[in-house]
mmCIF file of C-alpha atoms and ligand atoms in Angstrom:
data_model
loop_
_atom_site.group_PDB
_atom_site.id
_atom_site.type_symbol
_atom_site.label_atom_id
_atom_site.label_comp_id
_atom_site.label_asym_id
_atom_site.label_seq_id
_atom_site.Cartn_x
_atom_site.Cartn_y
_atom_site.Cartn_z
ATOM 1 C CA UNK M 178 71.062 155.610 158.692
ATOM 2 C CA UNK M 179 71.605 152.936 156.444
ATOM 3 C CA UNK M 180 68.980 152.115 153.808
ATOM 4 C CA UNK M 181 68.941 148.425 154.807
ATOM 5 C CA UNK M 182 67.213 149.611 157.913
ATOM 6 C CA UNK M 183 64.165 151.011 156.097
ATOM 7 C CA UNK M 184 62.343 147.615 156.014
ATOM 8 C CA UNK M 185 59.137 146.499 157.580
ATOM 9 C CA UNK M 186 59.699 143.810 160.475
ATOM 10 C CA UNK M 187 58.560 140.322 159.846
ATOM 11 C CA UNK M 188 55.944 139.260 158.949
ATOM 12 C CA UNK M 189 54.917 142.551 156.920
ATOM 13 C CA UNK M 190 58.519 142.070 155.310
ATOM 14 C CA UNK M 191 58.818 138.433 153.662
ATOM 15 C CA UNK M 192 61.496 138.600 151.344
ATOM 16 C CA UNK M 193 60.595 135.301 149.683
ATOM 17 C CA UNK M 194 57.552 137.087 148.242
ATOM 18 C CA UNK M 195 60.116 138.317 145.517
ATOM 19 C CA UNK M 196 61.380 135.008 144.812
ATOM 20 C CA UNK M 197 57.993 133.173 144.581
ATOM 21 C CA UNK M 198 57.762 132.669 140.879
ATOM 22 C CA UNK M 199 59.962 133.000 137.690
ATOM 23 C CA UNK M 200 57.756 136.055 136.599
ATOM 24 C CA UNK M 201 58.490 137.904 139.758
ATOM 25 C CA UNK M 202 62.170 136.890 140.015
ATOM 26 C CA UNK M 203 62.534 138.085 136.416
ATOM 27 C CA UNK M 204 60.752 141.719 137.325
ATOM 28 C CA UNK M 205 63.505 142.153 140.331
ATOM 29 C CA UNK M 206 66.536 140.998 138.656
ATOM 30 C CA UNK M 207 69.408 143.492 139.217
ATOM 31 C CA UNK M 208 71.774 142.277 136.603
ATOM 32 C CA UNK M 209 71.836 140.474 133.433
ATOM 33 C CA UNK M 210 74.156 138.920 131.213
ATOM 34 C CA UNK M 211 74.153 139.394 127.398
ATOM 35 C CA UNK M 212 76.488 138.195 124.363
ATOM 36 C CA UNK M 213 77.581 141.846 124.093
ATOM 37 C CA UNK M 214 79.275 141.537 127.432
ATOM 38 C CA UNK M 215 81.834 139.313 126.000
ATOM 39 C CA UNK M 216 85.222 139.849 124.427
ATOM 40 C CA UNK M 217 86.369 136.388 122.828
ATOM 41 C CA UNK M 218 90.054 135.673 123.077
ATOM 42 C CA UNK M 219 91.305 133.439 120.239
ATOM 43 C CA UNK M 220 94.623 131.849 119.727
ATOM 44 C CA UNK M 221 96.304 131.807 116.169
ATOM 45 C CA UNK M 222 98.880 129.830 114.499
ATOM 46 C CA UNK M 223 100.558 129.310 111.250
ATOM 47 C CA UNK M 224 99.372 126.811 108.591
ATOM 48 C CA UNK M 225 96.283 126.466 106.618
ATOM 49 C CA UNK M 226 92.925 125.157 107.290
ATOM 50 C CA UNK M 227 93.856 123.499 110.701
ATOM 51 C CA UNK M 228 93.208 123.616 114.274
ATOM 52 C CA UNK M 229 95.162 122.274 117.293
ATOM 53 C CA UNK M 230 93.745 121.528 120.739
ATOM 54 C CA UNK M 231 95.194 123.275 123.696
ATOM 55 C CA UNK M 232 95.458 120.323 126.263
ATOM 56 C CA UNK M 233 95.172 122.216 129.289
ATOM 57 C CA UNK M 234 92.188 124.317 128.138
ATOM 58 C CA UNK M 235 89.601 121.840 127.165
ATOM 59 C CA UNK M 236 87.357 123.012 124.298
ATOM 60 C CA UNK M 237 89.909 125.545 123.298
ATOM 61 C CA UNK M 238 92.057 125.386 119.857
ATOM 62 C CA UNK M 239 94.755 127.209 118.257
ATOM 63 C CA UNK M 240 93.343 128.136 114.884
ATOM 64 C CA UNK M 241 95.091 128.772 111.564
ATOM 65 C CA UNK M 242 94.537 132.506 110.154
ATOM 66 C CA UNK M 243 92.455 131.340 107.248
ATOM 67 C CA UNK M 244 89.731 130.014 109.815
ATOM 68 C CA UNK M 245 89.545 133.327 111.630
ATOM 69 C CA UNK M 246 87.059 135.180 109.485
ATOM 70 C CA UNK M 247 84.885 132.085 110.089
ATOM 71 C CA UNK M 248 85.164 132.412 113.671
ATOM 72 C CA UNK M 249 84.545 136.271 113.478
ATOM 73 C CA UNK M 250 81.318 135.623 111.547
ATOM 74 C CA UNK M 251 80.234 133.235 114.172
ATOM 75 C CA UNK M 252 80.847 135.950 116.807
ATOM 76 C CA UNK M 253 79.060 138.401 114.734
ATOM 77 C CA UNK M 254 75.896 136.051 114.712
ATOM 78 C CA UNK M 255 76.063 135.336 118.143
ATOM 79 C CA UNK M 256 76.061 139.048 119.135
ATOM 80 C CA UNK M 257 79.570 138.984 120.555
ATOM 81 C CA UNK M 258 81.046 142.384 119.532
ATOM 82 C CA UNK M 259 84.772 141.896 120.024
ATOM 83 C CA UNK M 260 87.456 139.297 119.422
ATOM 84 C CA UNK M 261 91.226 139.266 120.989
ATOM 85 C CA UNK M 262 93.899 137.757 119.095
ATOM 86 C CA UNK M 263 96.776 135.801 120.788
ATOM 87 C CA UNK M 264 99.346 134.289 118.446
ATOM 88 C CA UNK M 265 101.440 131.133 118.818
ATOM 89 C CA UNK M 266 104.740 132.294 117.380
ATOM 90 C CA UNK M 267 107.066 129.692 115.717
ATOM 91 C CA UNK M 268 109.928 129.298 118.188
ATOM 92 C CA UNK M 269 112.530 130.055 115.597
ATOM 93 C CA UNK M 270 111.194 133.700 115.430
ATOM 94 C CA UNK M 271 111.640 134.242 119.222
ATOM 95 C CA UNK M 272 114.479 136.713 119.895
ATOM 96 C CA UNK M 273 116.113 138.551 122.771
ATOM 97 C CA UNK M 274 115.050 141.857 121.117
ATOM 98 C CA UNK M 275 111.453 140.679 120.198
ATOM 99 C CA UNK M 276 111.922 142.109 116.480
ATOM 100 C CA UNK M 277 109.019 140.006 115.224
ATOM 101 C CA UNK M 278 106.642 141.810 117.545
ATOM 102 C CA UNK M 279 106.610 145.036 115.437
ATOM 103 C CA UNK M 280 106.751 142.927 111.888
ATOM 104 C CA UNK M 281 103.972 144.289 109.816
ATOM 105 C CA UNK M 282 103.249 140.895 108.629
ATOM 106 C CA UNK M 283 103.712 138.846 111.823
ATOM 107 C CA UNK M 284 101.013 136.048 112.409
ATOM 108 C CA UNK M 285 98.892 138.824 114.704
ATOM 109 C CA UNK M 286 98.788 141.437 112.145
ATOM 110 C CA UNK M 287 97.790 138.904 109.356
ATOM 111 C CA UNK M 288 95.096 137.813 111.795
ATOM 112 C CA UNK M 289 93.816 141.342 112.333
ATOM 113 C CA UNK M 290 93.766 141.848 108.582
ATOM 114 C CA UNK M 291 91.939 138.689 107.858
ATOM 115 C CA UNK M 292 89.209 139.588 110.367
ATOM 116 C CA UNK M 293 88.786 143.265 109.350
ATOM 117 C CA UNK M 294 88.795 142.244 105.508
ATOM 118 C CA UNK M 295 85.746 139.710 105.919
ATOM 119 C CA UNK M 296 83.866 140.889 109.089
ATOM 120 C CA UNK M 297 84.663 144.625 109.886
ATOM 121 C CA UNK M 298 81.944 144.877 112.202
ATOM 122 C CA UNK M 299 83.872 142.840 114.854
ATOM 123 C CA UNK M 300 85.985 145.146 116.912
ATOM 124 C CA UNK M 301 89.413 143.526 116.937
ATOM 125 C CA UNK M 302 91.425 143.719 120.144
ATOM 126 C CA UNK M 303 95.165 142.827 120.370
ATOM 127 C CA UNK M 304 97.679 141.911 123.087
ATOM 128 C CA UNK M 305 100.572 144.371 123.451
ATOM 129 C CA UNK M 306 103.233 142.616 125.215
ATOM 130 C CA UNK M 307 106.408 141.086 124.098
ATOM 131 C CA UNK M 308 106.075 137.477 125.664
ATOM 132 C CA UNK M 309 105.115 135.657 122.449
ATOM 133 C CA UNK M 310 108.120 136.902 120.561
ATOM 134 C CA UNK M 311 110.704 136.756 123.521
ATOM 135 C CA UNK M 312 113.323 134.100 123.605
ATOM 136 C CA UNK M 313 112.781 134.185 127.462
ATOM 137 C CA UNK M 314 109.200 134.631 127.611
ATOM 138 C CA UNK M 315 108.848 137.890 129.336
ATOM 139 C CA UNK M 316 106.589 140.727 128.552
ATOM 140 C CA UNK M 317 109.443 143.152 128.346
ATOM 141 C CA UNK M 318 112.979 142.923 127.066
ATOM 142 C CA UNK M 319 115.457 141.156 129.516
ATOM 143 C CA UNK M 320 118.904 142.467 129.916
ATOM 144 C CA UNK M 321 121.497 141.117 132.541
ATOM 145 C CA UNK M 322 118.469 139.232 134.272
ATOM 146 C CA UNK M 323 116.304 142.306 134.367
ATOM 147 C CA UNK M 324 113.226 143.358 132.436
ATOM 148 C CA UNK M 325 114.253 146.701 131.454
ATOM 149 C CA UNK M 326 111.520 149.354 131.228
ATOM 150 C CA UNK M 327 111.923 152.266 128.978
ATOM 151 C CA UNK M 328 113.304 150.182 126.108
ATOM 152 C CA UNK M 329 110.715 147.754 126.385
ATOM 153 C CA UNK M 330 108.025 150.586 125.863
ATOM 154 C CA UNK M 331 109.673 151.704 122.974
ATOM 155 C CA UNK M 332 109.474 148.170 121.431
ATOM 156 C CA UNK M 333 105.734 148.117 122.860
ATOM 157 C CA UNK M 334 105.118 151.295 120.974
ATOM 158 C CA UNK M 335 106.355 149.846 117.668
ATOM 159 C CA UNK M 336 104.304 146.767 118.151
ATOM 160 C CA UNK M 337 101.277 148.646 118.903
ATOM 161 C CA UNK M 338 101.746 150.948 115.739
ATOM 162 C CA UNK M 339 101.970 147.765 113.554
ATOM 163 C CA UNK M 340 98.750 146.239 115.160
ATOM 164 C CA UNK M 341 96.985 149.718 114.589
ATOM 165 C CA UNK M 342 98.313 149.791 110.861
ATOM 166 C CA UNK M 343 97.020 146.415 110.518
ATOM 167 C CA UNK M 344 93.527 147.645 111.259
ATOM 168 C CA UNK M 345 93.178 146.827 115.142
ATOM 169 C CA UNK M 346 90.401 148.643 116.729
ATOM 170 C CA UNK M 347 91.524 148.225 120.464
ATOM 171 C CA UNK M 348 95.019 147.778 121.815
ATOM 172 C CA UNK M 349 95.208 145.907 124.890
ATOM 173 C CA UNK M 350 98.515 146.447 126.696
ATOM 174 C CA UNK M 351 99.147 143.629 129.213
ATOM 175 C CA UNK M 352 102.739 144.127 129.751
ATOM 176 C CA UNK M 353 102.785 146.159 132.938
ATOM 177 C CA UNK M 354 105.685 148.379 131.937
ATOM 178 C CA UNK M 355 105.453 151.961 133.402
ATOM 179 C CA UNK M 356 104.625 154.685 131.005
ATOM 180 C CA UNK M 357 103.417 152.466 128.333
ATOM 181 C CA UNK M 358 99.865 153.935 128.205
ATOM 182 C CA UNK M 359 101.078 157.579 127.649
ATOM 183 C CA UNK M 360 103.477 156.287 124.850
ATOM 184 C CA UNK M 361 100.982 154.382 123.083
ATOM 185 C CA UNK M 362 98.314 157.027 123.215
ATOM 186 C CA UNK M 363 101.049 159.658 122.017
ATOM 187 C CA UNK M 364 102.072 157.121 119.072
ATOM 188 C CA UNK M 365 98.323 156.733 118.113
ATOM 189 C CA UNK M 366 97.361 160.365 118.132
ATOM 190 C CA UNK M 367 100.427 161.189 115.904
ATOM 191 C CA UNK M 368 100.097 158.568 113.591
ATOM 192 C CA UNK M 369 96.481 159.036 112.419
ATOM 193 C CA UNK M 370 95.089 156.250 114.613
ATOM 194 C CA UNK M 371 93.250 158.621 117.187
ATOM 195 C CA UNK M 372 90.231 156.592 116.980
ATOM 196 C CA UNK M 373 91.970 153.382 118.037
ATOM 197 C CA UNK M 374 91.089 152.826 121.731
ATOM 198 C CA UNK M 375 93.218 151.337 124.432
ATOM 199 C CA UNK M 376 92.014 148.784 126.923
ATOM 200 C CA UNK M 377 94.701 148.696 129.557
ATOM 201 C CA UNK M 378 95.521 145.650 131.486
ATOM 202 C CA UNK M 379 96.000 148.286 134.300
ATOM 203 C CA UNK M 380 95.378 145.998 137.259
ATOM 204 C CA UNK M 381 97.163 142.724 136.270
ATOM 205 C CA UNK M 382 98.394 140.540 138.990
ATOM 206 C CA UNK M 383 101.404 138.084 139.074
ATOM 207 C CA UNK M 384 99.211 135.214 139.112
ATOM 208 C CA UNK M 385 99.392 131.327 138.889
ATOM 209 C CA UNK M 386 96.097 131.298 137.048
ATOM 210 C CA UNK M 387 97.664 132.131 133.728
ATOM 211 C CA UNK M 388 99.425 128.583 133.345
ATOM 212 C CA UNK M 389 97.300 127.215 130.638
ATOM 213 C CA UNK M 390 97.624 130.399 128.543
ATOM 214 C CA UNK M 391 101.280 130.192 128.453
ATOM 215 C CA UNK M 392 100.778 126.555 127.199
ATOM 216 C CA UNK M 393 98.428 127.878 124.497
ATOM 217 C CA UNK M 394 101.016 130.726 123.242
ATOM 218 C CA UNK M 395 103.933 128.380 123.690
ATOM 219 C CA UNK M 396 105.473 130.571 126.302
ATOM 220 C CA UNK M 397 105.447 128.235 129.342
ATOM 221 C CA UNK M 398 108.791 126.195 128.640
ATOM 222 C CA UNK M 399 110.580 129.489 127.776
ATOM 223 C CA UNK M 400 109.836 131.731 130.872
ATOM 224 C CA UNK M 401 112.797 132.548 132.919
ATOM 225 C CA UNK M 402 111.960 133.042 136.513
ATOM 226 C CA UNK M 403 108.543 134.915 137.010
ATOM 227 C CA UNK M 404 106.785 138.048 136.314
ATOM 228 C CA UNK M 405 106.871 139.539 139.882
ATOM 229 C CA UNK M 406 109.088 142.451 139.136
ATOM 230 C CA UNK M 407 106.302 143.889 136.962
ATOM 231 C CA UNK M 408 102.974 142.437 137.654
ATOM 232 C CA UNK M 409 101.108 143.375 140.819
ATOM 233 C CA UNK M 410 101.575 141.452 143.983
ATOM 234 C CA UNK M 411 98.214 139.625 144.735
ATOM 235 C CA UNK M 412 98.135 140.947 148.358
ATOM 236 C CA UNK M 413 97.602 144.506 147.057
ATOM 237 C CA UNK M 414 94.516 146.347 146.435
ATOM 238 C CA UNK M 415 95.543 149.912 146.804
ATOM 239 C CA UNK M 416 98.107 149.582 144.513
ATOM 240 C CA UNK M 417 95.647 148.328 141.725
ATOM 241 C CA UNK M 418 93.623 151.445 142.434
ATOM 242 C CA UNK M 419 96.877 153.636 141.725
ATOM 243 C CA UNK M 420 97.406 151.787 138.582
ATOM 244 C CA UNK M 421 94.002 152.371 137.287
ATOM 245 C CA UNK M 422 94.225 156.088 138.093
ATOM 246 C CA UNK M 423 97.559 156.386 136.260
ATOM 247 C CA UNK M 424 96.368 154.531 133.136
ATOM 248 C CA UNK M 425 93.250 156.572 132.846
ATOM 249 C CA UNK M 426 95.222 159.794 133.349
ATOM 250 C CA UNK M 427 97.740 158.583 130.681
ATOM 251 C CA UNK M 428 94.758 158.022 128.152
ATOM 252 C CA UNK M 429 93.519 154.702 128.569
ATOM 253 C CA UNK M 430 89.799 154.473 127.201
ATOM 254 C CA UNK M 431 88.920 151.380 129.378
ATOM 255 C CA UNK M 432 90.513 149.353 132.031
ATOM 256 C CA UNK M 433 90.997 145.710 132.951
ATOM 257 C CA UNK M 434 91.311 143.776 136.042
ATOM 258 C CA UNK M 435 93.278 140.318 135.638
ATOM 259 C CA UNK M 436 92.606 137.543 136.711
ATOM 260 C CA UNK M 437 88.876 137.963 137.350
ATOM 261 C CA UNK M 438 87.420 135.555 139.768
ATOM 262 C CA UNK M 439 90.025 135.750 142.641
ATOM 263 C CA UNK M 440 90.026 139.438 142.029
ATOM 264 C CA UNK M 441 86.368 140.225 141.889
ATOM 265 C CA UNK M 442 86.850 142.717 144.984
ATOM 266 C CA UNK M 443 89.115 144.592 142.676
ATOM 267 C CA UNK M 444 86.469 144.796 139.892
ATOM 268 C CA UNK M 445 83.948 146.319 142.354
ATOM 269 C CA UNK M 446 86.306 148.719 143.656
ATOM 270 C CA UNK M 447 87.484 149.975 140.368
ATOM 271 C CA UNK M 448 84.027 150.562 139.224
ATOM 272 C CA UNK M 449 82.793 152.187 142.223
ATOM 273 C CA UNK M 450 85.702 154.542 142.432
ATOM 274 C CA UNK M 451 86.494 155.435 138.786
ATOM 275 C CA UNK M 452 83.079 154.857 137.120
ATOM 276 C CA UNK M 453 85.147 154.171 133.840
ATOM 277 C CA UNK M 454 84.390 151.398 131.433
ATOM 278 C CA UNK M 455 85.675 148.342 133.256
ATOM 279 C CA UNK M 456 86.534 144.627 132.131
ATOM 280 C CA UNK M 457 87.648 141.693 133.750
ATOM 281 C CA UNK M 458 89.622 138.848 132.255
ATOM 282 C CA UNK M 459 88.428 135.598 133.320
ATOM 283 C CA UNK M 460 91.798 133.723 132.528
ATOM 284 C CA UNK M 461 92.840 130.420 131.321
ATOM 285 C CA UNK M 462 93.277 128.870 134.783
ATOM 286 C CA UNK M 463 89.836 129.951 135.610
ATOM 287 C CA UNK M 464 88.519 128.416 132.361
ATOM 288 C CA UNK M 465 90.404 125.345 133.043
ATOM 289 C CA UNK M 466 89.403 124.773 136.629
ATOM 290 C CA UNK M 467 85.583 125.032 135.713
ATOM 291 C CA UNK M 468 86.043 122.795 132.577
ATOM 292 C CA UNK M 469 87.880 120.163 134.656
ATOM 293 C CA UNK M 470 85.387 120.070 137.456
ATOM 294 C CA UNK M 471 82.656 119.842 134.726
ATOM 295 C CA UNK M 472 84.218 116.998 132.905
ATOM 296 C CA UNK M 473 84.447 115.269 135.961
ATOM 297 C CA UNK M 474 80.805 115.364 136.676
ATOM 298 C CA UNK M 475 81.527 117.577 139.840
ATOM 299 C CA UNK M 476 80.099 120.726 138.775
ATOM 300 C CA UNK M 477 77.093 121.548 136.258
ATOM 301 C CA UNK M 478 79.390 123.239 133.502
ATOM 302 C CA UNK M 479 76.893 125.378 131.823
ATOM 303 C CA UNK M 480 75.384 126.600 135.162
ATOM 304 C CA UNK M 481 78.686 127.416 136.733
ATOM 305 C CA UNK M 482 79.946 129.153 133.491
ATOM 306 C CA UNK M 483 76.900 131.503 133.509
ATOM 307 C CA UNK M 484 76.986 132.091 137.067
ATOM 308 C CA UNK M 485 80.790 133.108 137.067
ATOM 309 C CA UNK M 486 80.131 135.389 134.306
ATOM 310 C CA UNK M 487 77.079 137.115 136.016
ATOM 311 C CA UNK M 488 79.351 137.676 138.926
ATOM 312 C CA UNK M 489 81.597 140.095 136.955
ATOM 313 C CA UNK M 490 78.474 142.060 135.908
ATOM 314 C CA UNK M 491 77.195 142.330 139.624
ATOM 315 C CA UNK M 492 80.487 143.456 140.682
ATOM 316 C CA UNK M 493 80.222 146.190 138.318
ATOM 317 C CA UNK M 494 82.272 145.287 135.143
ATOM 318 C CA UNK M 495 80.981 146.341 131.800
ATOM 319 C CA UNK M 496 82.134 143.256 130.208
ATOM 320 C CA UNK M 497 84.348 140.007 130.421
ATOM 321 C CA UNK M 498 87.191 138.428 128.257
ATOM 322 C CA UNK M 499 86.187 135.002 128.431
ATOM 323 C CA UNK M 500 86.992 131.607 126.636
ATOM 324 C CA UNK M 501 83.490 130.795 127.150
ATOM 325 C CA UNK M 502 82.237 133.572 125.078
ATOM 326 C CA UNK M 503 80.828 131.590 122.281
ATOM 327 C CA UNK M 504 79.318 128.858 124.450
ATOM 328 C CA UNK M 505 77.741 131.327 126.828
ATOM 329 C CA UNK M 506 76.410 133.429 123.866
ATOM 330 C CA UNK M 507 74.748 130.428 122.376
ATOM 331 C CA UNK M 508 72.857 129.547 125.723
ATOM 332 C CA UNK M 509 71.939 133.005 126.176
ATOM 333 C CA UNK M 510 70.457 133.460 122.604
ATOM 334 C CA UNK M 511 68.501 130.251 123.043
HETATM 335 C C1 LIG T 781 100.756 138.205 128.243
HETATM 336 C C2 LIG T 781 99.349 137.543 128.734
HETATM 337 C C3 LIG T 781 99.080 136.832 129.558
HETATM 338 C C4 LIG T 781 97.729 136.690 129.563
HETATM 339 C C5 LIG T 781 97.148 137.380 128.589
HETATM 340 N N1 LIG T 781 98.266 138.218 128.135
HETATM 341 C C6 LIG T 781 99.925 135.711 130.462
HETATM 342 C C7 LIG T 781 101.001 136.453 131.148
HETATM 343 O O1 LIG T 781 100.957 137.430 131.553
HETATM 344 O O2 LIG T 781 101.870 135.527 131.487
HETATM 345 C C8 LIG T 781 96.915 135.523 130.390
HETATM 346 C C9 LIG T 781 95.780 135.240 129.939
HETATM 347 C C10 LIG T 781 94.990 133.961 130.440
HETATM 348 O O3 LIG T 781 95.733 133.374 131.376
HETATM 349 O O4 LIG T 781 93.907 133.527 130.037
HETATM 350 N N2 LIG T 781 101.118 139.445 128.234
#
């Protein structure tokens, strides 16, 4: 018998009783949202004391490295525990072999150091994927029209090592190459970085919702073809479960589902089946579509923002990577 059947018949059972006042609704609320649920993605660029608007993401800017500690201080004050860094790489540094990705002094690594030097309380997360550094926009090395796996993993390990050396707290492999979690975990263990954690983008789909992000990091114009030979087919749910299981068994500490809103069923399944720390990425296209509707007056922006974020908690996620982090935190704190 399902527990849904253990209910008095109407009128003994009137579910509206528990919705009658704010006090009673507060008493029986099942999930809640807090600034501690957020990971805040920030775009960084070269230069000094400057910010550049990302046109397809209203309200989002690329910031110069010297401004990052100010943002980190803001995150700390708002109660946001973590920031994730995404670099806008000078096009002249993009190459076929992506050497800039493991340069100890590249933009991303300078950004990590800038935050950790001034606001060490913030957990700094990185993106481990070659696309910002790749002349053809792919997450792995492209040869003869193919993204090759094993050599890409070697490059990703060098990249992750440079990030860990710069002080990153969490590596976020978003590349979807096979074997990268075990390789990164082995590198961290053998290089004195055993306390650096891995939040694997395990269930990362080949999605059209990443469009505005690729503008933000300057990868849209350059991407040759698409990412369907490594990112998951949006039709597949079982495959996502296999990827989560694999990444956990290779040493991922936390797992991610990406995008979020259109894949909320996957979030729920992942938490229910694995019970591991589970995160969703509310990606750039999800942010852009809510902002666009709000700017047109078609939706109440703050309300849909909070409702969309709460949905991830209800689905079972422990947290969300979201561009709304500071705005949502301000409302939740007020
Ligand atoms: C790249 C990466 C992407 C995002 C995060 N890391 C884009 C992609 O896979 O093409 C997307 C984030 C977003 O859309 O907000 N490895």
